[in-house]
Amino acid sequence: MTGDLSQCSDRDLAALALSGRQDAYREFLARYKAAVFRLIRSNVGDENEAMDLTQESFVAGFAALGRYDGERPFRVWISRIALNKCRDWARRRAVRSFFTRALPLEAAYDVAGEGPTVEAEAADRAQLARVRKAIADLPSNLREVIVLRGVEELSQSEAAEMLGVSEKAIETRLYRARGRLRELLGE
């Protein structure tokens, strides 16, 4: 198992990484970093936060690599970790939001966001922003399914395994998520 690591299976890479081969960790990053970043960015909606959470996900995954089951795809395993990081981030954000709203009114000017105006955006960017916002407004169980199936294009069984639910639950949640998106987008 020395040589080109791009030919190694996830199980073999995990064994190499656990034996101390740093290049095995780099190979995991090369294989899965972009997919994990897209998954997180779709959940949190902020590229900078997504970069940080992607890094946190891999750090946590590598620290727990001894618990990785080589019979399953590493992408599913690291994606579950990433989704948990997104959930933690959302909880922390909700707490920060509470305290932000509790500021005195005269301090509210410092809190206001400076987003681009709709007029400054091209029509396609505005539509994309609407869709992203609608996805972000979905309950987390529906948002996760729509991101995994629609954005990441995972199969129903992969999404079910990642979220720890049945394939039927994925099908039901996806149906509900699409219906809710149609309502939110006014279609």
PDB file of N, CA and C in Angstrom, residues 13-94:
ATOM      1  N   LEU A  13      -7.110   3.854   2.886  1.00  0.00           N
ATOM      2  CA  LEU A  13      -6.634   5.193   3.263  1.00  0.00           C
ATOM      3  C   LEU A  13      -6.746   5.410   4.764  1.00  0.00           C
ATOM      4  N   ALA A  14      -7.866   4.974   5.337  1.00  0.00           N
ATOM      5  CA  ALA A  14      -8.057   5.131   6.781  1.00  0.00           C
ATOM      6  C   ALA A  14      -6.973   4.360   7.538  1.00  0.00           C
ATOM      7  N   ALA A  15      -6.683   3.156   7.088  1.00  0.00           N
ATOM      8  CA  ALA A  15      -5.641   2.354   7.747  1.00  0.00           C
ATOM      9  C   ALA A  15      -4.286   3.048   7.638  1.00  0.00           C
ATOM     10  N   LEU A  16      -3.985   3.595   6.461  1.00  0.00           N
ATOM     11  CA  LEU A  16      -2.717   4.303   6.285  1.00  0.00           C
ATOM     12  C   LEU A  16      -2.652   5.545   7.176  1.00  0.00           C
ATOM     13  N   ALA A  17      -3.751   6.281   7.235  1.00  0.00           N
ATOM     14  CA  ALA A  17      -3.773   7.483   8.072  1.00  0.00           C
ATOM     15  C   ALA A  17      -3.576   7.121   9.535  1.00  0.00           C
ATOM     16  N   LEU A  18      -4.253   6.072   9.977  1.00  0.00           N
ATOM     17  CA  LEU A  18      -4.123   5.656  11.381  1.00  0.00           C
ATOM     18  C   LEU A  18      -2.720   5.142  11.696  1.00  0.00           C
ATOM     19  N   SER A  19      -2.009   4.664  10.663  1.00  0.00           N
ATOM     20  CA  SER A  19      -0.634   4.204  10.891  1.00  0.00           C
ATOM     21  C   SER A  19       0.366   5.360  10.863  1.00  0.00           C
ATOM     22  N   GLY A  20      -0.138   6.585  10.620  1.00  0.00           N
ATOM     23  CA  GLY A  20       0.732   7.749  10.689  1.00  0.00           C
ATOM     24  C   GLY A  20       1.087   8.369   9.350  1.00  0.00           C
ATOM     25  N   ARG A  21       0.527   7.876   8.265  1.00  0.00           N
ATOM     26  CA  ARG A  21       0.835   8.433   6.936  1.00  0.00           C
ATOM     27  C   ARG A  21       0.061   9.733   6.719  1.00  0.00           C
ATOM     28  N   GLN A  22       0.746  10.856   6.770  1.00  0.00           N
ATOM     29  CA  GLN A  22       0.109  12.158   6.592  1.00  0.00           C
ATOM     30  C   GLN A  22      -0.463  12.333   5.196  1.00  0.00           C
ATOM     31  N   ASP A  23       0.163  11.697   4.202  1.00  0.00           N
ATOM     32  CA  ASP A  23      -0.327  11.831   2.828  1.00  0.00           C
ATOM     33  C   ASP A  23      -1.710  11.174   2.660  1.00  0.00           C
ATOM     34  N   ALA A  24      -2.070  10.247   3.540  1.00  0.00           N
ATOM     35  CA  ALA A  24      -3.404   9.631   3.486  1.00  0.00           C
ATOM     36  C   ALA A  24      -4.463  10.661   3.895  1.00  0.00           C
ATOM     37  N   TYR A  25      -4.141  11.487   4.887  1.00  0.00           N
ATOM     38  CA  TYR A  25      -5.069  12.552   5.275  1.00  0.00           C
ATOM     39  C   TYR A  25      -5.252  13.539   4.120  1.00  0.00           C
ATOM     40  N   ARG A  26      -4.134  13.882   3.464  1.00  0.00           N
ATOM     41  CA  ARG A  26      -4.222  14.800   2.325  1.00  0.00           C
ATOM     42  C   ARG A  26      -5.071  14.207   1.205  1.00  0.00           C
ATOM     43  N   GLU A  27      -4.982  12.914   1.001  1.00  0.00           N
ATOM     44  CA  GLU A  27      -5.790  12.270  -0.038  1.00  0.00           C
ATOM     45  C   GLU A  27      -7.274  12.318   0.314  1.00  0.00           C
ATOM     46  N   PHE A  28      -7.618  12.101   1.582  1.00  0.00           N
ATOM     47  CA  PHE A  28      -9.017  12.243   2.008  1.00  0.00           C
ATOM     48  C   PHE A  28      -9.520  13.655   1.712  1.00  0.00           C
ATOM     49  N   LEU A  29      -8.690  14.655   2.037  1.00  0.00           N
ATOM     50  CA  LEU A  29      -9.081  16.038   1.771  1.00  0.00           C
ATOM     51  C   LEU A  29      -9.274  16.277   0.277  1.00  0.00           C
ATOM     52  N   ALA A  30      -8.367  15.766  -0.527  1.00  0.00           N
ATOM     53  CA  ALA A  30      -8.471  15.956  -1.977  1.00  0.00           C
ATOM     54  C   ALA A  30      -9.756  15.332  -2.521  1.00  0.00           C
ATOM     55  N   ARG A  31     -10.125  14.193  -1.980  1.00  0.00           N
ATOM     56  CA  ARG A  31     -11.314  13.492  -2.462  1.00  0.00           C
ATOM     57  C   ARG A  31     -12.623  14.140  -2.026  1.00  0.00           C
ATOM     58  N   TYR A  32     -12.690  14.607  -0.793  1.00  0.00           N
ATOM     59  CA  TYR A  32     -13.998  14.933  -0.218  1.00  0.00           C
ATOM     60  C   TYR A  32     -14.181  16.376   0.252  1.00  0.00           C
ATOM     61  N   LYS A  33     -13.139  17.180   0.240  1.00  0.00           N
ATOM     62  CA  LYS A  33     -13.262  18.537   0.775  1.00  0.00           C
ATOM     63  C   LYS A  33     -14.287  19.363  -0.003  1.00  0.00           C
ATOM     64  N   ALA A  34     -14.260  19.298  -1.328  1.00  0.00           N
ATOM     65  CA  ALA A  34     -15.182  20.115  -2.136  1.00  0.00           C
ATOM     66  C   ALA A  34     -16.635  19.715  -1.885  1.00  0.00           C
ATOM     67  N   ALA A  35     -16.910  18.432  -1.807  1.00  0.00           N
ATOM     68  CA  ALA A  35     -18.282  17.962  -1.579  1.00  0.00           C
ATOM     69  C   ALA A  35     -18.777  18.363  -0.193  1.00  0.00           C
ATOM     70  N   VAL A  36     -17.910  18.243   0.797  1.00  0.00           N
ATOM     71  CA  VAL A  36     -18.290  18.623   2.165  1.00  0.00           C
ATOM     72  C   VAL A  36     -18.525  20.130   2.243  1.00  0.00           C
ATOM     73  N   PHE A  37     -17.670  20.904   1.576  1.00  0.00           N
ATOM     74  CA  PHE A  37     -17.851  22.356   1.562  1.00  0.00           C
ATOM     75  C   PHE A  37     -19.193  22.729   0.933  1.00  0.00           C
ATOM     76  N   ARG A  38     -19.521  22.124  -0.210  1.00  0.00           N
ATOM     77  CA  ARG A  38     -20.801  22.423  -0.871  1.00  0.00           C
ATOM     78  C   ARG A  38     -21.977  22.070   0.031  1.00  0.00           C
ATOM     79  N   LEU A  39     -21.894  20.933   0.694  1.00  0.00           N
ATOM     80  CA  LEU A  39     -22.956  20.500   1.600  1.00  0.00           C
ATOM     81  C   LEU A  39     -23.137  21.523   2.726  1.00  0.00           C
ATOM     82  N   ILE A  40     -22.054  21.936   3.328  1.00  0.00           N
ATOM     83  CA  ILE A  40     -22.125  22.883   4.441  1.00  0.00           C
ATOM     84  C   ILE A  40     -22.597  24.243   3.958  1.00  0.00           C
ATOM     85  N   ARG A  41     -22.040  24.724   2.842  1.00  0.00           N
ATOM     86  CA  ARG A  41     -22.444  26.033   2.319  1.00  0.00           C
ATOM     87  C   ARG A  41     -23.940  26.049   2.005  1.00  0.00           C
ATOM     88  N   SER A  42     -24.452  24.955   1.495  1.00  0.00           N
ATOM     89  CA  SER A  42     -25.882  24.879   1.204  1.00  0.00           C
ATOM     90  C   SER A  42     -26.719  24.913   2.465  1.00  0.00           C
ATOM     91  N   ASN A  43     -26.159  24.447   3.562  1.00  0.00           N
ATOM     92  CA  ASN A  43     -26.893  24.445   4.824  1.00  0.00           C
ATOM     93  C   ASN A  43     -26.792  25.760   5.575  1.00  0.00           C
ATOM     94  N   VAL A  44     -25.612  26.394   5.551  1.00  0.00           N
ATOM     95  CA  VAL A  44     -25.441  27.608   6.349  1.00  0.00           C
ATOM     96  C   VAL A  44     -25.569  28.879   5.526  1.00  0.00           C
ATOM     97  N   GLY A  45     -25.375  28.788   4.206  1.00  0.00           N
ATOM     98  CA  GLY A  45     -25.574  29.930   3.338  1.00  0.00           C
ATOM     99  C   GLY A  45     -24.480  30.982   3.360  1.00  0.00           C
ATOM    100  N   ASP A  46     -23.390  30.737   4.042  1.00  0.00           N
ATOM    101  CA  ASP A  46     -22.313  31.717   4.136  1.00  0.00           C
ATOM    102  C   ASP A  46     -20.992  31.008   3.815  1.00  0.00           C
ATOM    103  N   GLU A  47     -20.287  31.506   2.802  1.00  0.00           N
ATOM    104  CA  GLU A  47     -19.057  30.837   2.367  1.00  0.00           C
ATOM    105  C   GLU A  47     -17.970  30.833   3.423  1.00  0.00           C
ATOM    106  N   ASN A  48     -17.808  31.950   4.134  1.00  0.00           N
ATOM    107  CA  ASN A  48     -16.763  32.003   5.158  1.00  0.00           C
ATOM    108  C   ASN A  48     -17.050  31.027   6.295  1.00  0.00           C
ATOM    109  N   GLU A  49     -18.299  31.016   6.741  1.00  0.00           N
ATOM    110  CA  GLU A  49     -18.684  30.056   7.789  1.00  0.00           C
ATOM    111  C   GLU A  49     -18.517  28.627   7.268  1.00  0.00           C
ATOM    112  N   ALA A  50     -18.872  28.415   5.999  1.00  0.00           N
ATOM    113  CA  ALA A  50     -18.757  27.077   5.416  1.00  0.00           C
ATOM    114  C   ALA A  50     -17.310  26.612   5.385  1.00  0.00           C
ATOM    115  N   MET A  51     -16.377  27.519   5.080  1.00  0.00           N
ATOM    116  CA  MET A  51     -14.957  27.155   5.087  1.00  0.00           C
ATOM    117  C   MET A  51     -14.524  26.714   6.485  1.00  0.00           C
ATOM    118  N   ASP A  52     -14.927  27.504   7.487  1.00  0.00           N
ATOM    119  CA  ASP A  52     -14.567  27.166   8.864  1.00  0.00           C
ATOM    120  C   ASP A  52     -15.179  25.833   9.286  1.00  0.00           C
ATOM    121  N   LEU A  53     -16.453  25.638   8.956  1.00  0.00           N
ATOM    122  CA  LEU A  53     -17.128  24.403   9.351  1.00  0.00           C
ATOM    123  C   LEU A  53     -16.581  23.191   8.597  1.00  0.00           C
ATOM    124  N   THR A  54     -16.144  23.388   7.365  1.00  0.00           N
ATOM    125  CA  THR A  54     -15.522  22.288   6.614  1.00  0.00           C
ATOM    126  C   THR A  54     -14.241  21.858   7.313  1.00  0.00           C
ATOM    127  N   GLN A  55     -13.448  22.838   7.706  1.00  0.00           N
ATOM    128  CA  GLN A  55     -12.216  22.523   8.416  1.00  0.00           C
ATOM    129  C   GLN A  55     -12.523  21.813   9.735  1.00  0.00           C
ATOM    130  N   GLU A  56     -13.493  22.324  10.481  1.00  0.00           N
ATOM    131  CA  GLU A  56     -13.875  21.687  11.749  1.00  0.00           C
ATOM    132  C   GLU A  56     -14.345  20.252  11.523  1.00  0.00           C
ATOM    133  N   SER A  57     -15.076  20.032  10.445  1.00  0.00           N
ATOM    134  CA  SER A  57     -15.593  18.695  10.146  1.00  0.00           C
ATOM    135  C   SER A  57     -14.456  17.708   9.908  1.00  0.00           C
ATOM    136  N   PHE A  58     -13.471  18.114   9.120  1.00  0.00           N
ATOM    137  CA  PHE A  58     -12.352  17.213   8.849  1.00  0.00           C
ATOM    138  C   PHE A  58     -11.481  17.009  10.079  1.00  0.00           C
ATOM    139  N   VAL A  59     -11.284  18.054  10.866  1.00  0.00           N
ATOM    140  CA  VAL A  59     -10.512  17.899  12.101  1.00  0.00           C
ATOM    141  C   VAL A  59     -11.208  16.882  13.010  1.00  0.00           C
ATOM    142  N   ALA A  60     -12.518  17.028  13.165  1.00  0.00           N
ATOM    143  CA  ALA A  60     -13.276  16.090  14.007  1.00  0.00           C
ATOM    144  C   ALA A  60     -13.258  14.683  13.406  1.00  0.00           C
ATOM    145  N   GLY A  61     -13.418  14.607  12.094  1.00  0.00           N
ATOM    146  CA  GLY A  61     -13.403  13.302  11.430  1.00  0.00           C
ATOM    147  C   GLY A  61     -12.068  12.600  11.583  1.00  0.00           C
ATOM    148  N   PHE A  62     -10.980  13.326  11.389  1.00  0.00           N
ATOM    149  CA  PHE A  62      -9.662  12.724  11.511  1.00  0.00           C
ATOM    150  C   PHE A  62      -9.374  12.320  12.959  1.00  0.00           C
ATOM    151  N   ALA A  63      -9.869  13.100  13.914  1.00  0.00           N
ATOM    152  CA  ALA A  63      -9.679  12.748  15.318  1.00  0.00           C
ATOM    153  C   ALA A  63     -10.439  11.475  15.669  1.00  0.00           C
ATOM    154  N   ALA A  64     -11.551  11.226  14.980  1.00  0.00           N
ATOM    155  CA  ALA A  64     -12.382  10.041  15.258  1.00  0.00           C
ATOM    156  C   ALA A  64     -12.202   8.950  14.205  1.00  0.00           C
ATOM    157  N   LEU A  65     -11.150   9.021  13.424  1.00  0.00           N
ATOM    158  CA  LEU A  65     -10.956   8.088  12.317  1.00  0.00           C
ATOM    159  C   LEU A  65     -10.941   6.626  12.766  1.00  0.00           C
ATOM    160  N   GLY A  66     -10.557   6.375  13.978  1.00  0.00           N
ATOM    161  CA  GLY A  66     -10.562   5.007  14.502  1.00  0.00           C
ATOM    162  C   GLY A  66     -11.960   4.414  14.579  1.00  0.00           C
ATOM    163  N   ARG A  67     -12.991   5.263  14.594  1.00  0.00           N
ATOM    164  CA  ARG A  67     -14.377   4.784  14.651  1.00  0.00           C
ATOM    165  C   ARG A  67     -15.002   4.656  13.262  1.00  0.00           C
ATOM    166  N   TYR A  68     -14.261   5.024  12.219  1.00  0.00           N
ATOM    167  CA  TYR A  68     -14.785   4.937  10.856  1.00  0.00           C
ATOM    168  C   TYR A  68     -14.948   3.469  10.462  1.00  0.00           C
ATOM    169  N   ASP A  69     -16.109   3.128   9.921  1.00  0.00           N
ATOM    170  CA  ASP A  69     -16.406   1.778   9.444  1.00  0.00           C
ATOM    171  C   ASP A  69     -16.032   1.701   7.967  1.00  0.00           C
ATOM    172  N   GLY A  70     -14.959   1.022   7.654  1.00  0.00           N
ATOM    173  CA  GLY A  70     -14.453   0.928   6.293  1.00  0.00           C
ATOM    174  C   GLY A  70     -15.389   0.264   5.310  1.00  0.00           C
ATOM    175  N   GLU A  71     -16.438  -0.357   5.795  1.00  0.00           N
ATOM    176  CA  GLU A  71     -17.418  -0.986   4.904  1.00  0.00           C
ATOM    177  C   GLU A  71     -18.316   0.050   4.244  1.00  0.00           C
ATOM    178  N   ARG A  72     -18.358   1.233   4.787  1.00  0.00           N
ATOM    179  CA  ARG A  72     -19.218   2.304   4.261  1.00  0.00           C
ATOM    180  C   ARG A  72     -18.364   3.372   3.600  1.00  0.00           C
ATOM    181  N   PRO A  73     -18.955   4.126   2.687  1.00  0.00           N
ATOM    182  CA  PRO A  73     -18.184   5.198   2.033  1.00  0.00           C
ATOM    183  C   PRO A  73     -17.771   6.280   3.029  1.00  0.00           C
ATOM    184  N   PHE A  74     -16.535   6.733   2.917  1.00  0.00           N
ATOM    185  CA  PHE A  74     -16.036   7.787   3.792  1.00  0.00           C
ATOM    186  C   PHE A  74     -16.846   9.062   3.599  1.00  0.00           C
ATOM    187  N   ARG A  75     -17.298   9.319   2.368  1.00  0.00           N
ATOM    188  CA  ARG A  75     -18.060  10.542   2.099  1.00  0.00           C
ATOM    189  C   ARG A  75     -19.324  10.599   2.953  1.00  0.00           C
ATOM    190  N   VAL A  76     -20.002   9.483   3.101  1.00  0.00           N
ATOM    191  CA  VAL A  76     -21.210   9.453   3.923  1.00  0.00           C
ATOM    192  C   VAL A  76     -20.851   9.738   5.377  1.00  0.00           C
ATOM    193  N   TRP A  77     -19.776   9.126   5.835  1.00  0.00           N
ATOM    194  CA  TRP A  77     -19.363   9.287   7.227  1.00  0.00           C
ATOM    195  C   TRP A  77     -18.963  10.736   7.522  1.00  0.00           C
ATOM    196  N   ILE A  78     -18.124  11.325   6.668  1.00  0.00           N
ATOM    197  CA  ILE A  78     -17.661  12.697   6.916  1.00  0.00           C
ATOM    198  C   ILE A  78     -18.815  13.679   6.716  1.00  0.00           C
ATOM    199  N   SER A  79     -19.758  13.348   5.838  1.00  0.00           N
ATOM    200  CA  SER A  79     -20.910  14.231   5.619  1.00  0.00           C
ATOM    201  C   SER A  79     -21.825  14.261   6.844  1.00  0.00           C
ATOM    202  N   ARG A  80     -21.951  13.136   7.523  1.00  0.00           N
ATOM    203  CA  ARG A  80     -22.738  13.123   8.770  1.00  0.00           C
ATOM    204  C   ARG A  80     -22.095  14.025   9.817  1.00  0.00           C
ATOM    205  N   ILE A  81     -20.787  13.970   9.890  1.00  0.00           N
ATOM    206  CA  ILE A  81     -20.069  14.844  10.816  1.00  0.00           C
ATOM    207  C   ILE A  81     -20.315  16.299  10.426  1.00  0.00           C
ATOM    208  N   ALA A  82     -20.249  16.583   9.126  1.00  0.00           N
ATOM    209  CA  ALA A  82     -20.454  17.951   8.635  1.00  0.00           C
ATOM    210  C   ALA A  82     -21.868  18.438   8.963  1.00  0.00           C
ATOM    211  N   LEU A  83     -22.866  17.578   8.785  1.00  0.00           N
ATOM    212  CA  LEU A  83     -24.239  17.969   9.111  1.00  0.00           C
ATOM    213  C   LEU A  83     -24.384  18.258  10.601  1.00  0.00           C
ATOM    214  N   ASN A  84     -23.722  17.489  11.421  1.00  0.00           N
ATOM    215  CA  ASN A  84     -23.756  17.758  12.861  1.00  0.00           C
ATOM    216  C   ASN A  84     -23.092  19.094  13.184  1.00  0.00           C
ATOM    217  N   LYS A  85     -22.014  19.420  12.481  1.00  0.00           N
ATOM    218  CA  LYS A  85     -21.362  20.720  12.672  1.00  0.00           C
ATOM    219  C   LYS A  85     -22.312  21.847  12.262  1.00  0.00           C
ATOM    220  N   CYS A  86     -23.077  21.634  11.178  1.00  0.00           N
ATOM    221  CA  CYS A  86     -24.058  22.637  10.737  1.00  0.00           C
ATOM    222  C   CYS A  86     -25.143  22.832  11.795  1.00  0.00           C
ATOM    223  N   ARG A  87     -25.596  21.739  12.378  1.00  0.00           N
ATOM    224  CA  ARG A  87     -26.628  21.826  13.417  1.00  0.00           C
ATOM    225  C   ARG A  87     -26.100  22.582  14.639  1.00  0.00           C
ATOM    226  N   ASP A  88     -24.864  22.273  15.024  1.00  0.00           N
ATOM    227  CA  ASP A  88     -24.253  22.989  16.152  1.00  0.00           C
ATOM    228  C   ASP A  88     -24.137  24.476  15.843  1.00  0.00           C
ATOM    229  N   TRP A  89     -23.699  24.788  14.633  1.00  0.00           N
ATOM    230  CA  TRP A  89     -23.564  26.188  14.203  1.00  0.00           C
ATOM    231  C   TRP A  89     -24.914  26.895  14.268  1.00  0.00           C
ATOM    232  N   ALA A  90     -25.981  26.234  13.801  1.00  0.00           N
ATOM    233  CA  ALA A  90     -27.316  26.845  13.816  1.00  0.00           C
ATOM    234  C   ALA A  90     -27.781  27.106  15.246  1.00  0.00           C
ATOM    235  N   ARG A  91     -27.492  26.187  16.154  1.00  0.00           N
ATOM    236  CA  ARG A  91     -27.865  26.397  17.555  1.00  0.00           C
ATOM    237  C   ARG A  91     -27.110  27.584  18.142  1.00  0.00           C
ATOM    238  N   ARG A  92     -25.811  27.660  17.871  1.00  0.00           N
ATOM    239  CA  ARG A  92     -25.020  28.792  18.373  1.00  0.00           C
ATOM    240  C   ARG A  92     -25.520  30.098  17.771  1.00  0.00           C
ATOM    241  N   ARG A  93     -25.860  30.068  16.506  1.00  0.00           N
ATOM    242  CA  ARG A  93     -26.357  31.260  15.828  1.00  0.00           C
ATOM    243  C   ARG A  93     -27.679  31.720  16.437  1.00  0.00           C
ATOM    244  N   ALA A  94     -28.547  30.788  16.772  1.00  0.00           N
ATOM    245  CA  ALA A  94     -29.834  31.142  17.380  1.00  0.00           C
ATOM    246  C   ALA A  94     -29.621  31.823  18.724  1.00  0.00           C
TER     247      ALA A  94
END
